[in-house]
Amino acid sequence: MSGRVGALLIHGLGGTQYDLGSLNKILKKAGVETHAITLAGHGTTPEDLVSVRAEQWIDAVVAQYRELQPQYDQLHIMGMCMGALVALALAERVQHSAAQGKLVTLAPPIYIDGWSTPWYAMLRSLFYLIPGVAARMKVEEGEPYGIKNTLVRAVVKAKFERGDNFHYRWVPLSCVRQVDRLRAWAMGGARNIKAPTLVVHAREDELTSLRSADYLKGQIADARVVVLENSYHMICVDNDRDQVANSILEFFGFPPQEFRPRRRERGGDAAGEAPPQD
């Protein structure tokens, strides 16, 4: 591939660039200049998310995109989880097209209907209507932390217990409301996406089922789906992370990379240390 290539990487709710595992480093090795953004309310404390609105996230990525886009022959957009919803909104807002770059959505939660979603999650719209409740109510992270690989999950759990600032342990329900607004915008605007789009989604995603991938496939004119068979929601750090990386490289027009073999733990899951935060 000739010309200067860049990628704008967007993390998930309550997260950091850790959500994207080693993709930053992998893309740089392939010759892609990466640009990460820390969305409003992130990288500090969960309380800072209480008053944040989805418009702030979209406005921030639109501003960064418009600053970066003239510098590249191709500028790709990539988002993980909530970041995938922001990426969809961005691509629609700026009319991102094949001439400008491609779009990658990783585990996009168009529907929040995965196998671990509690039945009472459907009641959250009622809590939104009660003044003050959504700001005070906490939605906590818990097992399996979106990770099927037991060793990586143990590393993540240890990070939470140490209080490492790689991902919030909880988010306010008021912020989940903003994600629901993003979901509605993504569903309504997907048909307007012009850029070639890659959707990577795990069959066993505990947060959002394959209905999300199927929806985007049906709405976006040029969309392809990669289904992962050995991961949960956090696909960039789970068992299939090498497949995720090579699917993206191939989509961007780069050759696949070879990754070092990983130890296998008892029980048969591929194992290894969690990828470093880039």
PDB file of N, CA, C and O in Angstrom, residues 191-268:
ATOM      1  N   ARG A 191     -27.591   2.905   7.719  1.00  0.00           N
ATOM      2  CA  ARG A 191     -27.854   2.832   6.275  1.00  0.00           C
ATOM      3  C   ARG A 191     -27.154   3.958   5.506  1.00  0.00           C
ATOM      4  O   ARG A 191     -27.017   3.875   4.286  1.00  0.00           O
ATOM      5  N   ASN A 192     -26.716   4.996   6.217  1.00  0.00           N
ATOM      6  CA  ASN A 192     -26.044   6.123   5.568  1.00  0.00           C
ATOM      7  C   ASN A 192     -24.530   5.976   5.512  1.00  0.00           C
ATOM      8  O   ASN A 192     -23.850   6.846   4.959  1.00  0.00           O
ATOM      9  N   ILE A 193     -23.998   4.899   6.092  1.00  0.00           N
ATOM     10  CA  ILE A 193     -22.552   4.690   6.103  1.00  0.00           C
ATOM     11  C   ILE A 193     -22.081   4.368   4.689  1.00  0.00           C
ATOM     12  O   ILE A 193     -22.574   3.439   4.047  1.00  0.00           O
ATOM     13  N   LYS A 194     -21.110   5.137   4.215  1.00  0.00           N
ATOM     14  CA  LYS A 194     -20.592   4.958   2.856  1.00  0.00           C
ATOM     15  C   LYS A 194     -19.288   4.174   2.813  1.00  0.00           C
ATOM     16  O   LYS A 194     -18.942   3.592   1.781  1.00  0.00           O
ATOM     17  N   ALA A 195     -18.537   4.185   3.887  1.00  0.00           N
ATOM     18  CA  ALA A 195     -17.213   3.549   3.899  1.00  0.00           C
ATOM     19  C   ALA A 195     -17.322   2.031   3.964  1.00  0.00           C
ATOM     20  O   ALA A 195     -18.236   1.489   4.605  1.00  0.00           O
ATOM     21  N   PRO A 196     -16.409   1.312   3.327  1.00  0.00           N
ATOM     22  CA  PRO A 196     -16.327  -0.141   3.546  1.00  0.00           C
ATOM     23  C   PRO A 196     -16.158  -0.415   5.037  1.00  0.00           C
ATOM     24  O   PRO A 196     -15.341   0.234   5.707  1.00  0.00           O
ATOM     25  N   THR A 197     -16.929  -1.359   5.546  1.00  0.00           N
ATOM     26  CA  THR A 197     -16.995  -1.560   6.996  1.00  0.00           C
ATOM     27  C   THR A 197     -16.719  -3.012   7.357  1.00  0.00           C
ATOM     28  O   THR A 197     -17.246  -3.931   6.731  1.00  0.00           O
ATOM     29  N   LEU A 198     -15.888  -3.193   8.383  1.00  0.00           N
ATOM     30  CA  LEU A 198     -15.614  -4.513   8.945  1.00  0.00           C
ATOM     31  C   LEU A 198     -16.238  -4.581  10.325  1.00  0.00           C
ATOM     32  O   LEU A 198     -16.004  -3.706  11.166  1.00  0.00           O
ATOM     33  N   VAL A 199     -17.029  -5.623  10.564  1.00  0.00           N
ATOM     34  CA  VAL A 199     -17.627  -5.871  11.874  1.00  0.00           C
ATOM     35  C   VAL A 199     -17.007  -7.153  12.423  1.00  0.00           C
ATOM     36  O   VAL A 199     -17.098  -8.209  11.794  1.00  0.00           O
ATOM     37  N   VAL A 200     -16.358  -7.059  13.583  1.00  0.00           N
ATOM     38  CA  VAL A 200     -15.763  -8.237  14.214  1.00  0.00           C
ATOM     39  C   VAL A 200     -16.511  -8.486  15.517  1.00  0.00           C
ATOM     40  O   VAL A 200     -16.597  -7.599  16.370  1.00  0.00           O
ATOM     41  N   HIS A 201     -17.041  -9.701  15.661  1.00  0.00           N
ATOM     42  CA  HIS A 201     -17.947  -9.971  16.777  1.00  0.00           C
ATOM     43  C   HIS A 201     -17.784 -11.419  17.234  1.00  0.00           C
ATOM     44  O   HIS A 201     -17.659 -12.323  16.408  1.00  0.00           O
ATOM     45  N   ALA A 202     -17.799 -11.619  18.536  1.00  0.00           N
ATOM     46  CA  ALA A 202     -17.678 -12.975  19.078  1.00  0.00           C
ATOM     47  C   ALA A 202     -19.052 -13.640  19.187  1.00  0.00           C
ATOM     48  O   ALA A 202     -20.020 -13.007  19.632  1.00  0.00           O
ATOM     49  N   ARG A 203     -19.114 -14.891  18.807  1.00  0.00           N
ATOM     50  CA  ARG A 203     -20.379 -15.628  18.911  1.00  0.00           C
ATOM     51  C   ARG A 203     -20.844 -15.703  20.362  1.00  0.00           C
ATOM     52  O   ARG A 203     -22.058 -15.675  20.643  1.00  0.00           O
ATOM     53  N   GLU A 204     -19.899 -15.795  21.307  1.00  0.00           N
ATOM     54  CA  GLU A 204     -20.250 -15.947  22.722  1.00  0.00           C
ATOM     55  C   GLU A 204     -20.180 -14.630  23.494  1.00  0.00           C
ATOM     56  O   GLU A 204     -20.102 -14.643  24.728  1.00  0.00           O
ATOM     57  N   ASP A 205     -20.230 -13.505  22.804  1.00  0.00           N
ATOM     58  CA  ASP A 205     -20.199 -12.198  23.473  1.00  0.00           C
ATOM     59  C   ASP A 205     -21.296 -12.147  24.533  1.00  0.00           C
ATOM     60  O   ASP A 205     -22.474 -12.330  24.228  1.00  0.00           O
ATOM     61  N   GLU A 206     -20.893 -11.895  25.778  1.00  0.00           N
ATOM     62  CA  GLU A 206     -21.867 -11.927  26.872  1.00  0.00           C
ATOM     63  C   GLU A 206     -22.649 -10.621  27.000  1.00  0.00           C
ATOM     64  O   GLU A 206     -23.657 -10.556  27.712  1.00  0.00           O
ATOM     65  N   LEU A 207     -22.200  -9.567  26.323  1.00  0.00           N
ATOM     66  CA  LEU A 207     -22.875  -8.274  26.394  1.00  0.00           C
ATOM     67  C   LEU A 207     -23.837  -8.049  25.236  1.00  0.00           C
ATOM     68  O   LEU A 207     -24.950  -7.554  25.414  1.00  0.00           O
ATOM     69  N   THR A 208     -23.408  -8.409  24.039  1.00  0.00           N
ATOM     70  CA  THR A 208     -24.187  -8.113  22.844  1.00  0.00           C
ATOM     71  C   THR A 208     -24.121  -9.290  21.878  1.00  0.00           C
ATOM     72  O   THR A 208     -23.037  -9.753  21.530  1.00  0.00           O
ATOM     73  N   SER A 209     -25.262  -9.768  21.459  1.00  0.00           N
ATOM     74  CA  SER A 209     -25.301 -10.980  20.636  1.00  0.00           C
ATOM     75  C   SER A 209     -24.939 -10.675  19.182  1.00  0.00           C
ATOM     76  O   SER A 209     -24.772  -9.515  18.780  1.00  0.00           O
ATOM     77  N   LEU A 210     -24.872 -11.730  18.385  1.00  0.00           N
ATOM     78  CA  LEU A 210     -24.572 -11.581  16.960  1.00  0.00           C
ATOM     79  C   LEU A 210     -25.661 -10.830  16.202  1.00  0.00           C
ATOM     80  O   LEU A 210     -25.454 -10.447  15.048  1.00  0.00           O
ATOM     81  N   ARG A 211     -26.799 -10.599  16.836  1.00  0.00           N
ATOM     82  CA  ARG A 211     -27.823  -9.758  16.199  1.00  0.00           C
ATOM     83  C   ARG A 211     -27.249  -8.393  15.835  1.00  0.00           C
ATOM     84  O   ARG A 211     -27.656  -7.788  14.829  1.00  0.00           O
ATOM     85  N   SER A 212     -26.318  -7.907  16.654  1.00  0.00           N
ATOM     86  CA  SER A 212     -25.716  -6.598  16.375  1.00  0.00           C
ATOM     87  C   SER A 212     -24.935  -6.617  15.074  1.00  0.00           C
ATOM     88  O   SER A 212     -25.066  -5.710  14.230  1.00  0.00           O
ATOM     89  N   ALA A 213     -24.112  -7.639  14.894  1.00  0.00           N
ATOM     90  CA  ALA A 213     -23.345  -7.764  13.651  1.00  0.00           C
ATOM     91  C   ALA A 213     -24.275  -7.953  12.463  1.00  0.00           C
ATOM     92  O   ALA A 213     -24.077  -7.359  11.389  1.00  0.00           O
ATOM     93  N   ASP A 214     -25.299  -8.777  12.644  1.00  0.00           N
ATOM     94  CA  ASP A 214     -26.249  -9.022  11.562  1.00  0.00           C
ATOM     95  C   ASP A 214     -26.977  -7.740  11.171  1.00  0.00           C
ATOM     96  O   ASP A 214     -27.234  -7.495   9.982  1.00  0.00           O
ATOM     97  N   TYR A 215     -27.289  -6.911  12.162  1.00  0.00           N
ATOM     98  CA  TYR A 215     -27.989  -5.664  11.875  1.00  0.00           C
ATOM     99  C   TYR A 215     -27.123  -4.758  11.005  1.00  0.00           C
ATOM    100  O   TYR A 215     -27.605  -4.217   9.991  1.00  0.00           O
ATOM    101  N   LEU A 216     -25.874  -4.583  11.393  1.00  0.00           N
ATOM    102  CA  LEU A 216     -24.991  -3.708  10.620  1.00  0.00           C
ATOM    103  C   LEU A 216     -24.746  -4.278   9.229  1.00  0.00           C
ATOM    104  O   LEU A 216     -24.699  -3.532   8.241  1.00  0.00           O
ATOM    105  N   LYS A 217     -24.598  -5.581   9.131  1.00  0.00           N
ATOM    106  CA  LYS A 217     -24.420  -6.223   7.830  1.00  0.00           C
ATOM    107  C   LYS A 217     -25.607  -5.933   6.914  1.00  0.00           C
ATOM    108  O   LYS A 217     -25.454  -5.702   5.707  1.00  0.00           O
ATOM    109  N   GLY A 218     -26.798  -5.930   7.489  1.00  0.00           N
ATOM    110  CA  GLY A 218     -27.992  -5.704   6.697  1.00  0.00           C
ATOM    111  C   GLY A 218     -28.232  -4.250   6.339  1.00  0.00           C
ATOM    112  O   GLY A 218     -28.945  -3.962   5.368  1.00  0.00           O
ATOM    113  N   GLN A 219     -27.641  -3.329   7.110  1.00  0.00           N
ATOM    114  CA  GLN A 219     -27.903  -1.909   6.902  1.00  0.00           C
ATOM    115  C   GLN A 219     -26.831  -1.191   6.086  1.00  0.00           C
ATOM    116  O   GLN A 219     -27.134  -0.269   5.322  1.00  0.00           O
ATOM    117  N   ILE A 220     -25.579  -1.596   6.251  1.00  0.00           N
ATOM    118  CA  ILE A 220     -24.466  -0.905   5.589  1.00  0.00           C
ATOM    119  C   ILE A 220     -24.226  -1.539   4.229  1.00  0.00           C
ATOM    120  O   ILE A 220     -24.106  -2.759   4.104  1.00  0.00           O
ATOM    121  N   ALA A 221     -24.128  -0.705   3.211  1.00  0.00           N
ATOM    122  CA  ALA A 221     -24.047  -1.206   1.833  1.00  0.00           C
ATOM    123  C   ALA A 221     -22.842  -2.097   1.608  1.00  0.00           C
ATOM    124  O   ALA A 221     -22.934  -3.137   0.942  1.00  0.00           O
ATOM    125  N   ASP A 222     -21.683  -1.727   2.165  1.00  0.00           N
ATOM    126  CA  ASP A 222     -20.451  -2.491   1.968  1.00  0.00           C
ATOM    127  C   ASP A 222     -19.915  -2.900   3.332  1.00  0.00           C
ATOM    128  O   ASP A 222     -19.065  -2.224   3.914  1.00  0.00           O
ATOM    129  N   ALA A 223     -20.449  -3.986   3.857  1.00  0.00           N
ATOM    130  CA  ALA A 223     -20.052  -4.460   5.182  1.00  0.00           C
ATOM    131  C   ALA A 223     -19.747  -5.942   5.131  1.00  0.00           C
ATOM    132  O   ALA A 223     -20.423  -6.710   4.456  1.00  0.00           O
ATOM    133  N   ARG A 224     -18.706  -6.328   5.860  1.00  0.00           N
ATOM    134  CA  ARG A 224     -18.377  -7.739   6.002  1.00  0.00           C
ATOM    135  C   ARG A 224     -18.242  -8.050   7.489  1.00  0.00           C
ATOM    136  O   ARG A 224     -17.881  -7.178   8.292  1.00  0.00           O
ATOM    137  N   VAL A 225     -18.535  -9.291   7.859  1.00  0.00           N
ATOM    138  CA  VAL A 225     -18.545  -9.688   9.267  1.00  0.00           C
ATOM    139  C   VAL A 225     -17.564 -10.828   9.492  1.00  0.00           C
ATOM    140  O   VAL A 225     -17.529 -11.789   8.717  1.00  0.00           O
ATOM    141  N   VAL A 226     -16.763 -10.714  10.547  1.00  0.00           N
ATOM    142  CA  VAL A 226     -15.906 -11.797  11.009  1.00  0.00           C
ATOM    143  C   VAL A 226     -16.457 -12.261  12.353  1.00  0.00           C
ATOM    144  O   VAL A 226     -16.589 -11.462  13.291  1.00  0.00           O
ATOM    145  N   VAL A 227     -16.796 -13.554  12.439  1.00  0.00           N
ATOM    146  CA  VAL A 227     -17.334 -14.117  13.678  1.00  0.00           C
ATOM    147  C   VAL A 227     -16.237 -14.905  14.382  1.00  0.00           C
ATOM    148  O   VAL A 227     -15.614 -15.792  13.790  1.00  0.00           O
ATOM    149  N   LEU A 228     -16.014 -14.580  15.636  1.00  0.00           N
ATOM    150  CA  LEU A 228     -14.985 -15.245  16.446  1.00  0.00           C
ATOM    151  C   LEU A 228     -15.625 -16.357  17.269  1.00  0.00           C
ATOM    152  O   LEU A 228     -16.719 -16.191  17.819  1.00  0.00           O
ATOM    153  N   GLU A 229     -14.917 -17.460  17.399  1.00  0.00           N
ATOM    154  CA  GLU A 229     -15.501 -18.641  18.035  1.00  0.00           C
ATOM    155  C   GLU A 229     -14.966 -18.941  19.428  1.00  0.00           C
ATOM    156  O   GLU A 229     -15.422 -19.885  20.065  1.00  0.00           O
ATOM    157  N   ASN A 230     -13.994 -18.143  19.926  1.00  0.00           N
ATOM    158  CA  ASN A 230     -13.388 -18.511  21.211  1.00  0.00           C
ATOM    159  C   ASN A 230     -13.113 -17.293  22.085  1.00  0.00           C
ATOM    160  O   ASN A 230     -12.076 -17.207  22.738  1.00  0.00           O
ATOM    161  N   SER A 231     -14.023 -16.336  22.079  1.00  0.00           N
ATOM    162  CA  SER A 231     -13.865 -15.126  22.872  1.00  0.00           C
ATOM    163  C   SER A 231     -15.210 -14.685  23.428  1.00  0.00           C
ATOM    164  O   SER A 231     -16.266 -15.104  22.945  1.00  0.00           O
ATOM    165  N   TYR A 232     -15.125 -13.805  24.439  1.00  0.00           N
ATOM    166  CA  TYR A 232     -16.308 -13.106  24.927  1.00  0.00           C
ATOM    167  C   TYR A 232     -16.264 -11.679  24.349  1.00  0.00           C
ATOM    168  O   TYR A 232     -15.849 -11.492  23.216  1.00  0.00           O
ATOM    169  N   HIS A 233     -16.671 -10.704  25.123  1.00  0.00           N
ATOM    170  CA  HIS A 233     -16.843  -9.354  24.572  1.00  0.00           C
ATOM    171  C   HIS A 233     -15.527  -8.632  24.265  1.00  0.00           C
ATOM    172  O   HIS A 233     -15.415  -7.949  23.244  1.00  0.00           O
ATOM    173  N   MET A 234     -14.541  -8.769  25.144  1.00  0.00           N
ATOM    174  CA  MET A 234     -13.299  -7.994  24.984  1.00  0.00           C
ATOM    175  C   MET A 234     -12.376  -8.695  23.988  1.00  0.00           C
ATOM    176  O   MET A 234     -11.333  -9.260  24.320  1.00  0.00           O
ATOM    177  N   ILE A 235     -12.757  -8.655  22.741  1.00  0.00           N
ATOM    178  CA  ILE A 235     -12.131  -9.474  21.702  1.00  0.00           C
ATOM    179  C   ILE A 235     -10.684  -9.091  21.405  1.00  0.00           C
ATOM    180  O   ILE A 235      -9.927  -9.908  20.880  1.00  0.00           O
ATOM    181  N   CYS A 236     -10.275  -7.886  21.746  1.00  0.00           N
ATOM    182  CA  CYS A 236      -8.904  -7.469  21.433  1.00  0.00           C
ATOM    183  C   CYS A 236      -7.879  -8.010  22.418  1.00  0.00           C
ATOM    184  O   CYS A 236      -6.668  -7.933  22.162  1.00  0.00           O
ATOM    185  N   VAL A 237      -8.346  -8.557  23.551  1.00  0.00           N
ATOM    186  CA  VAL A 237      -7.421  -9.107  24.540  1.00  0.00           C
ATOM    187  C   VAL A 237      -7.720 -10.570  24.851  1.00  0.00           C
ATOM    188  O   VAL A 237      -7.054 -11.175  25.685  1.00  0.00           O
ATOM    189  N   ASP A 238      -8.717 -11.146  24.190  1.00  0.00           N
ATOM    190  CA  ASP A 238      -9.156 -12.507  24.504  1.00  0.00           C
ATOM    191  C   ASP A 238      -8.480 -13.524  23.576  1.00  0.00           C
ATOM    192  O   ASP A 238      -7.536 -13.211  22.843  1.00  0.00           O
ATOM    193  N   ASN A 239      -8.974 -14.745  23.578  1.00  0.00           N
ATOM    194  CA  ASN A 239      -8.334 -15.844  22.856  1.00  0.00           C
ATOM    195  C   ASN A 239      -8.138 -15.583  21.368  1.00  0.00           C
ATOM    196  O   ASN A 239      -7.170 -16.068  20.774  1.00  0.00           O
ATOM    197  N   ASP A 240      -9.069 -14.871  20.750  1.00  0.00           N
ATOM    198  CA  ASP A 240      -9.031 -14.660  19.302  1.00  0.00           C
ATOM    199  C   ASP A 240      -8.347 -13.355  18.899  1.00  0.00           C
ATOM    200  O   ASP A 240      -8.519 -12.887  17.773  1.00  0.00           O
ATOM    201  N   ARG A 241      -7.552 -12.761  19.784  1.00  0.00           N
ATOM    202  CA  ARG A 241      -6.995 -11.436  19.486  1.00  0.00           C
ATOM    203  C   ARG A 241      -6.089 -11.439  18.257  1.00  0.00           C
ATOM    204  O   ARG A 241      -6.039 -10.439  17.529  1.00  0.00           O
ATOM    205  N   ASP A 242      -5.388 -12.545  17.989  1.00  0.00           N
ATOM    206  CA  ASP A 242      -4.550 -12.598  16.792  1.00  0.00           C
ATOM    207  C   ASP A 242      -5.417 -12.577  15.532  1.00  0.00           C
ATOM    208  O   ASP A 242      -5.080 -11.929  14.539  1.00  0.00           O
ATOM    209  N   GLN A 243      -6.525 -13.292  15.580  1.00  0.00           N
ATOM    210  CA  GLN A 243      -7.450 -13.295  14.444  1.00  0.00           C
ATOM    211  C   GLN A 243      -8.046 -11.907  14.244  1.00  0.00           C
ATOM    212  O   GLN A 243      -8.219 -11.456  13.102  1.00  0.00           O
ATOM    213  N   VAL A 244      -8.366 -11.238  15.339  1.00  0.00           N
ATOM    214  CA  VAL A 244      -8.880  -9.870  15.243  1.00  0.00           C
ATOM    215  C   VAL A 244      -7.864  -8.983  14.533  1.00  0.00           C
ATOM    216  O   VAL A 244      -8.191  -8.259  13.577  1.00  0.00           O
ATOM    217  N   ALA A 245      -6.619  -9.036  14.987  1.00  0.00           N
ATOM    218  CA  ALA A 245      -5.570  -8.186  14.419  1.00  0.00           C
ATOM    219  C   ALA A 245      -5.370  -8.468  12.937  1.00  0.00           C
ATOM    220  O   ALA A 245      -5.311  -7.538  12.110  1.00  0.00           O
ATOM    221  N   ASN A 246      -5.281  -9.732  12.568  1.00  0.00           N
ATOM    222  CA  ASN A 246      -5.027 -10.063  11.164  1.00  0.00           C
ATOM    223  C   ASN A 246      -6.231  -9.783  10.275  1.00  0.00           C
ATOM    224  O   ASN A 246      -6.072  -9.452   9.093  1.00  0.00           O
ATOM    225  N   SER A 247      -7.424  -9.886  10.816  1.00  0.00           N
ATOM    226  CA  SER A 247      -8.617  -9.518  10.050  1.00  0.00           C
ATOM    227  C   SER A 247      -8.588  -8.025   9.716  1.00  0.00           C
ATOM    228  O   SER A 247      -8.927  -7.609   8.596  1.00  0.00           O
ATOM    229  N   ILE A 248      -8.150  -7.226  10.679  1.00  0.00           N
ATOM    230  CA  ILE A 248      -8.069  -5.780  10.456  1.00  0.00           C
ATOM    231  C   ILE A 248      -6.956  -5.447   9.476  1.00  0.00           C
ATOM    232  O   ILE A 248      -7.143  -4.636   8.554  1.00  0.00           O
ATOM    233  N   LEU A 249      -5.795  -6.079   9.649  1.00  0.00           N
ATOM    234  CA  LEU A 249      -4.688  -5.827   8.727  1.00  0.00           C
ATOM    235  C   LEU A 249      -5.088  -6.170   7.290  1.00  0.00           C
ATOM    236  O   LEU A 249      -4.822  -5.397   6.357  1.00  0.00           O
ATOM    237  N   GLU A 250      -5.701  -7.326   7.114  1.00  0.00           N
ATOM    238  CA  GLU A 250      -6.138  -7.730   5.777  1.00  0.00           C
ATOM    239  C   GLU A 250      -7.154  -6.737   5.217  1.00  0.00           C
ATOM    240  O   GLU A 250      -7.092  -6.364   4.036  1.00  0.00           O
ATOM    241  N   PHE A 251      -8.074  -6.289   6.048  1.00  0.00           N
ATOM    242  CA  PHE A 251      -9.096  -5.334   5.619  1.00  0.00           C
ATOM    243  C   PHE A 251      -8.462  -4.013   5.177  1.00  0.00           C
ATOM    244  O   PHE A 251      -8.930  -3.376   4.225  1.00  0.00           O
ATOM    245  N   PHE A 252      -7.406  -3.618   5.857  1.00  0.00           N
ATOM    246  CA  PHE A 252      -6.706  -2.381   5.505  1.00  0.00           C
ATOM    247  C   PHE A 252      -5.739  -2.553   4.338  1.00  0.00           C
ATOM    248  O   PHE A 252      -5.154  -1.583   3.868  1.00  0.00           O
ATOM    249  N   GLY A 253      -5.540  -3.790   3.888  1.00  0.00           N
ATOM    250  CA  GLY A 253      -4.668  -4.047   2.749  1.00  0.00           C
ATOM    251  C   GLY A 253      -3.246  -4.388   3.098  1.00  0.00           C
ATOM    252  O   GLY A 253      -2.346  -4.279   2.248  1.00  0.00           O
ATOM    253  N   PHE A 254      -3.011  -4.852   4.336  1.00  0.00           N
ATOM    254  CA  PHE A 254      -1.672  -5.223   4.782  1.00  0.00           C
ATOM    255  C   PHE A 254      -1.577  -6.742   4.951  1.00  0.00           C
ATOM    256  O   PHE A 254      -2.584  -7.408   5.224  1.00  0.00           O
ATOM    257  N   PRO A 255      -0.379  -7.304   4.826  1.00  0.00           N
ATOM    258  CA  PRO A 255      -0.221  -8.747   5.046  1.00  0.00           C
ATOM    259  C   PRO A 255      -0.403  -9.091   6.519  1.00  0.00           C
ATOM    260  O   PRO A 255      -0.165  -8.254   7.390  1.00  0.00           O
ATOM    261  N   PRO A 256      -0.831 -10.312   6.816  1.00  0.00           N
ATOM    262  CA  PRO A 256      -0.987 -10.719   8.216  1.00  0.00           C
ATOM    263  C   PRO A 256       0.369 -10.783   8.914  1.00  0.00           C
ATOM    264  O   PRO A 256       1.409 -10.914   8.269  1.00  0.00           O
ATOM    265  N   GLN A 257       0.329 -10.690  10.220  1.00  0.00           N
ATOM    266  CA  GLN A 257       1.547 -10.814  11.014  1.00  0.00           C
ATOM    267  C   GLN A 257       1.559 -12.167  11.705  1.00  0.00           C
ATOM    268  O   GLN A 257       0.508 -12.760  11.974  1.00  0.00           O
ATOM    269  N   GLU A 258       2.766 -12.652  11.981  1.00  0.00           N
ATOM    270  CA  GLU A 258       2.903 -13.881  12.748  1.00  0.00           C
ATOM    271  C   GLU A 258       3.077 -13.533  14.215  1.00  0.00           C
ATOM    272  O   GLU A 258       3.839 -12.632  14.561  1.00  0.00           O
ATOM    273  N   PHE A 259       2.360 -14.237  15.061  1.00  0.00           N
ATOM    274  CA  PHE A 259       2.420 -13.977  16.492  1.00  0.00           C
ATOM    275  C   PHE A 259       3.057 -15.176  17.190  1.00  0.00           C
ATOM    276  O   PHE A 259       2.878 -16.314  16.762  1.00  0.00           O
ATOM    277  N   ARG A 260       3.774 -14.896  18.252  1.00  0.00           N
ATOM    278  CA  ARG A 260       4.467 -15.972  18.956  1.00  0.00           C
ATOM    279  C   ARG A 260       3.451 -16.931  19.566  1.00  0.00           C
ATOM    280  O   ARG A 260       2.376 -16.512  20.029  1.00  0.00           O
ATOM    281  N   PRO A 261       3.762 -18.219  19.575  1.00  0.00           N
ATOM    282  CA  PRO A 261       2.846 -19.194  20.184  1.00  0.00           C
ATOM    283  C   PRO A 261       2.653 -18.891  21.658  1.00  0.00           C
ATOM    284  O   PRO A 261       3.572 -18.417  22.344  1.00  0.00           O
ATOM    285  N   ARG A 262       1.470 -19.142  22.145  1.00  0.00           N
ATOM    286  CA  ARG A 262       1.167 -18.898  23.553  1.00  0.00           C
ATOM    287  C   ARG A 262       1.069 -20.213  24.294  1.00  0.00           C
ATOM    288  O   ARG A 262       0.663 -21.227  23.755  1.00  0.00           O
ATOM    289  N   ARG A 263       1.433 -20.162  25.546  1.00  0.00           N
ATOM    290  CA  ARG A 263       1.280 -21.333  26.392  1.00  0.00           C
ATOM    291  C   ARG A 263      -0.189 -21.718  26.487  1.00  0.00           C
ATOM    292  O   ARG A 263      -1.078 -20.901  26.356  1.00  0.00           O
ATOM    293  N   ARG A 264      -0.444 -23.002  26.736  1.00  0.00           N
ATOM    294  CA  ARG A 264      -1.833 -23.443  26.921  1.00  0.00           C
ATOM    295  C   ARG A 264      -2.000 -23.887  28.368  1.00  0.00           C
ATOM    296  O   ARG A 264      -1.243 -24.699  28.879  1.00  0.00           O
ATOM    297  N   GLU A 265      -2.995 -23.283  28.994  1.00  0.00           N
ATOM    298  CA  GLU A 265      -3.220 -23.636  30.396  1.00  0.00           C
ATOM    299  C   GLU A 265      -3.995 -24.936  30.486  1.00  0.00           C
ATOM    300  O   GLU A 265      -4.563 -25.426  29.525  1.00  0.00           O
ATOM    301  N   ARG A 266      -4.030 -25.509  31.665  1.00  0.00           N
ATOM    302  CA  ARG A 266      -4.850 -26.687  31.885  1.00  0.00           C
ATOM    303  C   ARG A 266      -6.312 -26.335  31.631  1.00  0.00           C
ATOM    304  O   ARG A 266      -6.803 -25.313  32.077  1.00  0.00           O
ATOM    305  N   GLY A 267      -6.985 -27.179  30.901  1.00  0.00           N
ATOM    306  CA  GLY A 267      -8.357 -26.876  30.534  1.00  0.00           C
ATOM    307  C   GLY A 267      -8.469 -26.573  29.065  1.00  0.00           C
ATOM    308  O   GLY A 267      -9.541 -26.567  28.501  1.00  0.00           O
ATOM    309  N   GLY A 268      -7.316 -26.281  28.397  1.00  0.00           N
ATOM    310  CA  GLY A 268      -7.320 -26.189  26.949  1.00  0.00           C
ATOM    311  C   GLY A 268      -7.416 -24.804  26.372  1.00  0.00           C
ATOM    312  O   GLY A 268      -7.261 -24.639  25.168  1.00  0.00           O
TER     313      GLY A 268
END
